[in-house]
PDB file of C-alpha atoms in Angstrom:
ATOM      1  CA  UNK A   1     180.305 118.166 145.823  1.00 88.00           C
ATOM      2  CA  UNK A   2     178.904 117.108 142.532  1.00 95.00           C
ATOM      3  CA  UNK A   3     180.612 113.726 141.473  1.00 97.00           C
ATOM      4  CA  UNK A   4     181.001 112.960 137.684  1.00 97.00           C
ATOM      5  CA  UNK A   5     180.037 109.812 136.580  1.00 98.00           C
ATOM      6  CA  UNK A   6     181.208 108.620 133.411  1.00 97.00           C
ATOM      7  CA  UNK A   7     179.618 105.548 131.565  1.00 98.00           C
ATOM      8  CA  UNK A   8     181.549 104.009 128.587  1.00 98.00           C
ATOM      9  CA  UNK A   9     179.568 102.731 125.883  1.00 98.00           C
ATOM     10  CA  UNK A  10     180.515 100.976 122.686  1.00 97.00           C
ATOM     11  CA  UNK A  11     178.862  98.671 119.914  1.00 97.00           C
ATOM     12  CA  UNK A  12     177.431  95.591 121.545  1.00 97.00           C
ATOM     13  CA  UNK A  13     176.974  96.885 124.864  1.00 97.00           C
ATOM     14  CA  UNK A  14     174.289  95.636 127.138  1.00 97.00           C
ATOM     15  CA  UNK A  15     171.536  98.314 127.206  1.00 96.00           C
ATOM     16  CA  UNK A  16     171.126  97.475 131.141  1.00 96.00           C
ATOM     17  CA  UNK A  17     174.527  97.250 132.253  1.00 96.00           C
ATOM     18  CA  UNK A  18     174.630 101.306 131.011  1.00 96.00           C
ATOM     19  CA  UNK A  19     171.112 102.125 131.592  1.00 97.00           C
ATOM     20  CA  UNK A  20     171.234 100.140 135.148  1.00 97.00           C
ATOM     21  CA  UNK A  21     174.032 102.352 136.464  1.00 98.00           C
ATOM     22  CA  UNK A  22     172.537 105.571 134.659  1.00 98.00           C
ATOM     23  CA  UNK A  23     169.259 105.832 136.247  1.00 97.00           C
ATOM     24  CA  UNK A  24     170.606 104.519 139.734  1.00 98.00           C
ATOM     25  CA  UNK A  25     172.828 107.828 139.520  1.00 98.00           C
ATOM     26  CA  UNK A  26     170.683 110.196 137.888  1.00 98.00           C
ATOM     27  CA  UNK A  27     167.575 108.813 140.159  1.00 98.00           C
ATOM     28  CA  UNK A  28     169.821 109.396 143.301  1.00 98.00           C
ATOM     29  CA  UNK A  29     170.294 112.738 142.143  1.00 98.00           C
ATOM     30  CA  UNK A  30     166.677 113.621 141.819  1.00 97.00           C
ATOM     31  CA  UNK A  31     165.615 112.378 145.040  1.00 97.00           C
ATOM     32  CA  UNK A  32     168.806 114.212 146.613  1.00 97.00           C
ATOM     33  CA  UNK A  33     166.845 117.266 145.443  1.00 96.00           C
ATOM     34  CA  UNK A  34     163.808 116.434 147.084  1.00 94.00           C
ATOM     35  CA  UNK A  35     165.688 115.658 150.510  1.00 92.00           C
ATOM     36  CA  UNK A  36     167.870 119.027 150.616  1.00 92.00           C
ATOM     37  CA  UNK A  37     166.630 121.804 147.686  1.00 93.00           C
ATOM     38  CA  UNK A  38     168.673 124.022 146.656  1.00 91.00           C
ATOM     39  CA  UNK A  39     171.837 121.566 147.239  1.00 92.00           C
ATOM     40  CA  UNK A  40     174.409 120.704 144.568  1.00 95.00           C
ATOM     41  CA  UNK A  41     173.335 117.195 143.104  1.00 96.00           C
ATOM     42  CA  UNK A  42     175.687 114.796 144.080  1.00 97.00           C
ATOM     43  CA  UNK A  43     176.207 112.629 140.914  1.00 98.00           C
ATOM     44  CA  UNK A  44     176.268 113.865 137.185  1.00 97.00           C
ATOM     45  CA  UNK A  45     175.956 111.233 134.330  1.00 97.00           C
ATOM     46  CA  UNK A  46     177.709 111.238 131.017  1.00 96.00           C
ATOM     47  CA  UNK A  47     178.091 108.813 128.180  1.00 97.00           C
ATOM     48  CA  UNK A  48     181.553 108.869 126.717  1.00 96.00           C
ATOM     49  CA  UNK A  49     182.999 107.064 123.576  1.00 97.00           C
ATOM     50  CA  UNK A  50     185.976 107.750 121.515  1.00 95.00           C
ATOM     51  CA  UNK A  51     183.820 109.665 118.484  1.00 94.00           C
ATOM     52  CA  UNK A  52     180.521 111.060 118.894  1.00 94.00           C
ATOM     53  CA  UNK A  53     179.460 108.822 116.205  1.00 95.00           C
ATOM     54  CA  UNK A  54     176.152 107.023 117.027  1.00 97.00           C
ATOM     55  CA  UNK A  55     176.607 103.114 118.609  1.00 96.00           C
ATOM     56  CA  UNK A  56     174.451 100.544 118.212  1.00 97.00           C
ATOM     57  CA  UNK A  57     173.956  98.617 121.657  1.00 97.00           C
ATOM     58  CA  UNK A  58     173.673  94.805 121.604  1.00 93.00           C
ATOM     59  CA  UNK A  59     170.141  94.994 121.176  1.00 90.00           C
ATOM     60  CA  UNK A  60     169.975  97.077 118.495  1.00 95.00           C
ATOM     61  CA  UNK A  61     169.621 100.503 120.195  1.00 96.00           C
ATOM     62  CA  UNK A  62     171.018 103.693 118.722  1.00 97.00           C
ATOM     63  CA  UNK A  63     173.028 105.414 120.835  1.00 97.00           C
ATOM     64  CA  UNK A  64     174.745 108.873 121.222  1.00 97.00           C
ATOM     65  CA  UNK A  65     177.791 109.709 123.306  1.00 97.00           C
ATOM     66  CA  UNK A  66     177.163 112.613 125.490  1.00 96.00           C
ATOM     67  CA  UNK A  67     181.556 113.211 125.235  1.00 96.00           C
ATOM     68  CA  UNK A  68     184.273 111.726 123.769  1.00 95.00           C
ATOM     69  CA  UNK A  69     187.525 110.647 125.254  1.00 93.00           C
ATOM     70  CA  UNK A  70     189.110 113.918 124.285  1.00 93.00           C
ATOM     71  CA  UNK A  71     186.664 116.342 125.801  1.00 92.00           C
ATOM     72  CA  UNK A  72     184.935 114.343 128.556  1.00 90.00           C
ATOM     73  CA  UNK A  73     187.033 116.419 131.385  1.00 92.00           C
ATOM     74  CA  UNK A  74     187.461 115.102 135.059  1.00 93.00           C
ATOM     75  CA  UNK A  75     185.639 111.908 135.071  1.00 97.00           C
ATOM     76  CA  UNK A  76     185.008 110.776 139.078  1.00 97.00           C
ATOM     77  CA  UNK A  77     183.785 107.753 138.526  1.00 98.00           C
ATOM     78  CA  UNK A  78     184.145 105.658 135.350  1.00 98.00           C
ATOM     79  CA  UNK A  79     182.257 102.671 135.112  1.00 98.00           C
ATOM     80  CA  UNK A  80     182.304  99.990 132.250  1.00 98.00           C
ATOM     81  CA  UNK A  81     179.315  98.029 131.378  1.00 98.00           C
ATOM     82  CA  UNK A  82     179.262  94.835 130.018  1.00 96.00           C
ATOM     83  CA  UNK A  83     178.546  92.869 126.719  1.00 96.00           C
ATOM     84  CA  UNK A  84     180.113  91.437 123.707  1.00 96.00           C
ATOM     85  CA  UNK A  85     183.579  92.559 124.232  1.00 97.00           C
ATOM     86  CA  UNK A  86     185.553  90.911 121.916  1.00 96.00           C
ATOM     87  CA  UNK A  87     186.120  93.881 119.597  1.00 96.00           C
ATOM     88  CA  UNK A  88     186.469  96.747 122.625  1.00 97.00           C
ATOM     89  CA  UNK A  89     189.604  94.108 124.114  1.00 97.00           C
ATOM     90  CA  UNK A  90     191.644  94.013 120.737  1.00 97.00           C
ATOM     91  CA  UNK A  91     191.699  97.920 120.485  1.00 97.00           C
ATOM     92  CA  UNK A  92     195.295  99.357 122.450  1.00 97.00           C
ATOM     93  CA  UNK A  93     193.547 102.720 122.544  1.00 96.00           C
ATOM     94  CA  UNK A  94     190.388 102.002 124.380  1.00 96.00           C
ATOM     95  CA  UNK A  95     192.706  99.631 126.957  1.00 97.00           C
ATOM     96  CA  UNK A  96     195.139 102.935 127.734  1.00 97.00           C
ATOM     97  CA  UNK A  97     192.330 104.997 128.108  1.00 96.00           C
ATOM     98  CA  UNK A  98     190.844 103.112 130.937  1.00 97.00           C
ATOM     99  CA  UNK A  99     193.708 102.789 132.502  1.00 97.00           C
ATOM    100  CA  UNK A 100     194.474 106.531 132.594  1.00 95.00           C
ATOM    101  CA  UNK A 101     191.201 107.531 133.509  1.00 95.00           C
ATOM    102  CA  UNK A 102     191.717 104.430 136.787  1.00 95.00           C
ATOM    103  CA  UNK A 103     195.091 106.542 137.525  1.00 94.00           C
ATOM    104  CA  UNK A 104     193.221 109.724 137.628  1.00 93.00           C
ATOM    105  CA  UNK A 105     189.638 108.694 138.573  1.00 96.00           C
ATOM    106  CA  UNK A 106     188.029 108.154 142.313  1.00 97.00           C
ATOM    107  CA  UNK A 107     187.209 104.520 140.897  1.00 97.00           C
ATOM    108  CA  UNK A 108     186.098 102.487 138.219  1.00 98.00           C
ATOM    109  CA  UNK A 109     183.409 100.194 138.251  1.00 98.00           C
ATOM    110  CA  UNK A 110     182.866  97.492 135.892  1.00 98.00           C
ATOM    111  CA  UNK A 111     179.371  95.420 135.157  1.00 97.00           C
ATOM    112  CA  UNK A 112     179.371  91.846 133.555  1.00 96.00           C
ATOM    113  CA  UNK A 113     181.894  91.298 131.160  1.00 97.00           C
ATOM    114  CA  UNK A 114     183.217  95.219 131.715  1.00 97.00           C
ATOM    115  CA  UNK A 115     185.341  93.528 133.984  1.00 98.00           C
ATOM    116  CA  UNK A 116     187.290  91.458 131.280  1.00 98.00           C
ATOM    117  CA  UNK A 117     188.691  95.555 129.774  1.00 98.00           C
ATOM    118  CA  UNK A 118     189.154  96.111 133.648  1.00 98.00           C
ATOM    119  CA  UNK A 119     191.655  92.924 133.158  1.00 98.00           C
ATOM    120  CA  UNK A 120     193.388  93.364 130.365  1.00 98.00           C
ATOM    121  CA  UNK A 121     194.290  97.354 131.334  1.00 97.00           C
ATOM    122  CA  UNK A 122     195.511  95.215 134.350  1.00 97.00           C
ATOM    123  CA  UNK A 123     193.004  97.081 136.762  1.00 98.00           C
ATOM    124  CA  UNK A 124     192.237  93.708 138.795  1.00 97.00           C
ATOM    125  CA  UNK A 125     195.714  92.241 139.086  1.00 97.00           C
ATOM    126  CA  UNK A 126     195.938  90.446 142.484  1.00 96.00           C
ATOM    127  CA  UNK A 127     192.436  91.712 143.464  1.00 97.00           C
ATOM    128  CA  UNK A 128     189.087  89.283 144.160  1.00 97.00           C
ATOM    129  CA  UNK A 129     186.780  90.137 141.112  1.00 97.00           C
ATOM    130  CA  UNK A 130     183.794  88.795 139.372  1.00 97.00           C
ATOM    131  CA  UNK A 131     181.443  89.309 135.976  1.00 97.00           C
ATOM    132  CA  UNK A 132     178.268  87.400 134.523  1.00 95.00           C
ATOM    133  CA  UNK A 133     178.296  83.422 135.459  1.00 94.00           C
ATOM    134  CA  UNK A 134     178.824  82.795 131.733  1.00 95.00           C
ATOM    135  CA  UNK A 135     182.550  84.247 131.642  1.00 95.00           C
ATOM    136  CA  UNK A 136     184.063  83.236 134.866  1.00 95.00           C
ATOM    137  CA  UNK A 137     185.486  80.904 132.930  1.00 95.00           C
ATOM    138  CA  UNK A 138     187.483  82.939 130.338  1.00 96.00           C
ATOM    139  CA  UNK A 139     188.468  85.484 133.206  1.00 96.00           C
ATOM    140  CA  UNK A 140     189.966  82.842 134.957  1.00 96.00           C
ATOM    141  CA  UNK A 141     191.672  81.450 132.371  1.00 96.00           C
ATOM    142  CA  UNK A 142     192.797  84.614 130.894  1.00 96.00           C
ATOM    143  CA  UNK A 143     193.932  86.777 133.909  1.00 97.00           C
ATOM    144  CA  UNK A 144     195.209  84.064 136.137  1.00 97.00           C
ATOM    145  CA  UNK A 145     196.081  86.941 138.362  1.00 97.00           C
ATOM    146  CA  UNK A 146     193.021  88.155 139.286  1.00 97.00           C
ATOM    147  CA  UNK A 147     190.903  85.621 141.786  1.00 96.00           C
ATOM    148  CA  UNK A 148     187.816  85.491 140.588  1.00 96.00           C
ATOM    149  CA  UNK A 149     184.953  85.251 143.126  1.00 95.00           C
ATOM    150  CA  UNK A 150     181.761  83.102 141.955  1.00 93.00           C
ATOM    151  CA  UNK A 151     179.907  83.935 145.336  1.00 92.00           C
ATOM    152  CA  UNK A 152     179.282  87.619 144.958  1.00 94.00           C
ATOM    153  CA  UNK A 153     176.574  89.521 143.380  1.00 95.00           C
ATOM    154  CA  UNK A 154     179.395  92.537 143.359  1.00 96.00           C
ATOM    155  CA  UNK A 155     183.073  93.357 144.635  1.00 97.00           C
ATOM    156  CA  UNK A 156     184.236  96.647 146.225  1.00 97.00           C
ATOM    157  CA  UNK A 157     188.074  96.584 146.297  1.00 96.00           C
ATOM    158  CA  UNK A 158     188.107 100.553 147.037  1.00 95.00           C
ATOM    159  CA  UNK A 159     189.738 101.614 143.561  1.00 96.00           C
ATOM    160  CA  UNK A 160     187.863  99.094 141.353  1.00 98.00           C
ATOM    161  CA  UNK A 161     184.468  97.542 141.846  1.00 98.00           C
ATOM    162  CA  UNK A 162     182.926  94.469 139.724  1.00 98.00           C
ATOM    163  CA  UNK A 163     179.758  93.028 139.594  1.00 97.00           C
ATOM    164  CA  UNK A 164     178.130  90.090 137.921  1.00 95.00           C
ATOM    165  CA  UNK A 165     175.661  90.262 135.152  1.00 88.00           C
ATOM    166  CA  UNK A 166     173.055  92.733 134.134  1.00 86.00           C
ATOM    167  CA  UNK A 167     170.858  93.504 136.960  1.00 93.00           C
ATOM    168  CA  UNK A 168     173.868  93.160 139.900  1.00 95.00           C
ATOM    169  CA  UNK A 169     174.916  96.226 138.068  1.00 96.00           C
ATOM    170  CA  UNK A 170     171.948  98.403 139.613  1.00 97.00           C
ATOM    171  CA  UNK A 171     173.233  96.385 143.168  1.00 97.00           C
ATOM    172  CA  UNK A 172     176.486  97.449 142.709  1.00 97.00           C
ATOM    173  CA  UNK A 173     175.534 101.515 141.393  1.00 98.00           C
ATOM    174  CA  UNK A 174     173.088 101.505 144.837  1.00 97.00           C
ATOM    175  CA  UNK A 175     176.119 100.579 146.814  1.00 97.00           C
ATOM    176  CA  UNK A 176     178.294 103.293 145.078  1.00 98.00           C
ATOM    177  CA  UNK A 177     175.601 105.866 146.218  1.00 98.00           C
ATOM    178  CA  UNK A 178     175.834 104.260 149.557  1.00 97.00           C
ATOM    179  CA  UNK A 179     179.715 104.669 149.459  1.00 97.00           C
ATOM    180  CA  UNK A 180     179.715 108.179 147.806  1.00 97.00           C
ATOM    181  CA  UNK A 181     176.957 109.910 149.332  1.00 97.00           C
ATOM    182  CA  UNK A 182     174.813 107.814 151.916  1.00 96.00           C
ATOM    183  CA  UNK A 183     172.828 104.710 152.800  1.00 96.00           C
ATOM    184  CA  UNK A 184     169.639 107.027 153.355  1.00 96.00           C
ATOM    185  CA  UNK A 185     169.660 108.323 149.691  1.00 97.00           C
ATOM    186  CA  UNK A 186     170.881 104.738 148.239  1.00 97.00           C
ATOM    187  CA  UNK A 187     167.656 103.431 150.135  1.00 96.00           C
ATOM    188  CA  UNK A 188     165.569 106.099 148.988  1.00 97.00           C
ATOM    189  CA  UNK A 189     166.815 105.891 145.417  1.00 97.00           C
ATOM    190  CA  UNK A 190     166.063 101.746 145.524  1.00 97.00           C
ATOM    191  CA  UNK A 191     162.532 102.617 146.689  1.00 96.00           C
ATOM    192  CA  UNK A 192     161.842 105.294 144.482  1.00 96.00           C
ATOM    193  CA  UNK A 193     163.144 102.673 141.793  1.00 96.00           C
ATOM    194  CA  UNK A 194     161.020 100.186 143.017  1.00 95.00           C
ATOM    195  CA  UNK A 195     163.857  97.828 143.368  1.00 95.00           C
ATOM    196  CA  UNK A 196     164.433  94.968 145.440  1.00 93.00           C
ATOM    197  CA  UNK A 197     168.359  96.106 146.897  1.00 91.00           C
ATOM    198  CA  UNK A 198     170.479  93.361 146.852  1.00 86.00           C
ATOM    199  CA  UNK A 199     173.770  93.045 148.698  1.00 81.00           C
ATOM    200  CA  UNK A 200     177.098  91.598 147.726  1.00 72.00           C
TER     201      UNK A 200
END
């Protein structure tokens, strides 16, 4: 079973907290290949947006959506990277959206401050959660009904996963492939990453 993984991305994003998760799947994929040829890959990686207009990431980066909210299909696993997400949080549309795709989806994963969109589409209500150090702060004070965790690199609350900032991102995708497919390939992935694994 080939799992689609769908990565939102959006003006401002972080270029690791999408490219983190991206090459953990599409990596895990390749060296699924190499373990059993011939075999359907297990994860398939798209970048969605609402237009197929090109985004500029926080950095700077030009980016191009791969689908667009209207023709992106079954999405398995949607996962929300992080950044400056002051604009994404005022826009109704973008808020529905992920929660539609969370009624319809496997899970959704968030990374950094992906997890304040998971809040507001009330994803995290009554659930243990957590984002970059910086914005514990404002998820606290903003979602008073989530409990935010400041001990834990990432949180898997079986429909929705967090993680902190940046890098726990790639800790968080390496347990996914752990939970989705296998320890073995989430190991072999991490080494063929050269990667130092961390756990929650």
């Amino acid at each position: 079973m080939t799992r689609t993984i769908g990565i939102y991305i959006y003006d401002d994003v972080e270029v690791l907290d999408f490219a983190g998760p991206y090459e953990v799947f599409t990596c895990a994929s390749r060296v699924a290949g190499k373990l059993a040829p011939g075999a359907a890959a297990p994860f398939r990686v798209r970048t969605l947006a609402p237009e197929r207009t090109p985004i500029r990431a926080r950095a700077g980066l030009e980016l191009h959506p791969e689908a667009t909210f209207a023709d992106a299909g079954q999405i398995d696993v949607l996962v929300i990277p992080g950044g400056v997400v002051t604009a994404e949080l005022a826009k109704p549309e973008v808020i529905a959206w992920i929660a539609g795709q969370a009624r319809d989806c496997e899970l959704v994963a968030a990374v950094c401050t992906g997890a304040l969109l998971l809040a507001e589409a009330g994803l995290l209500n009554g659930k243990e959660a957590t984002t970059h150090w910086e914005d514990i702060a404002e998820l606290q004070q903003r979602w008073p009904q989530v409990t935010v965790r400041t001990d834990r690199r990432w949180i898997d609350n079986g429909r929705t996963v967090t993680s902190g900032g940046i890098s726990a991102g790639i800790d968080m995708s390496l347990h996914l492939v752990e939970r989705l497919a296998s320890r073995e390939l989430a190991q072999r992935t991490a080494l063929q990453m050269e990667y130092d694994w961390k756990e929650a």
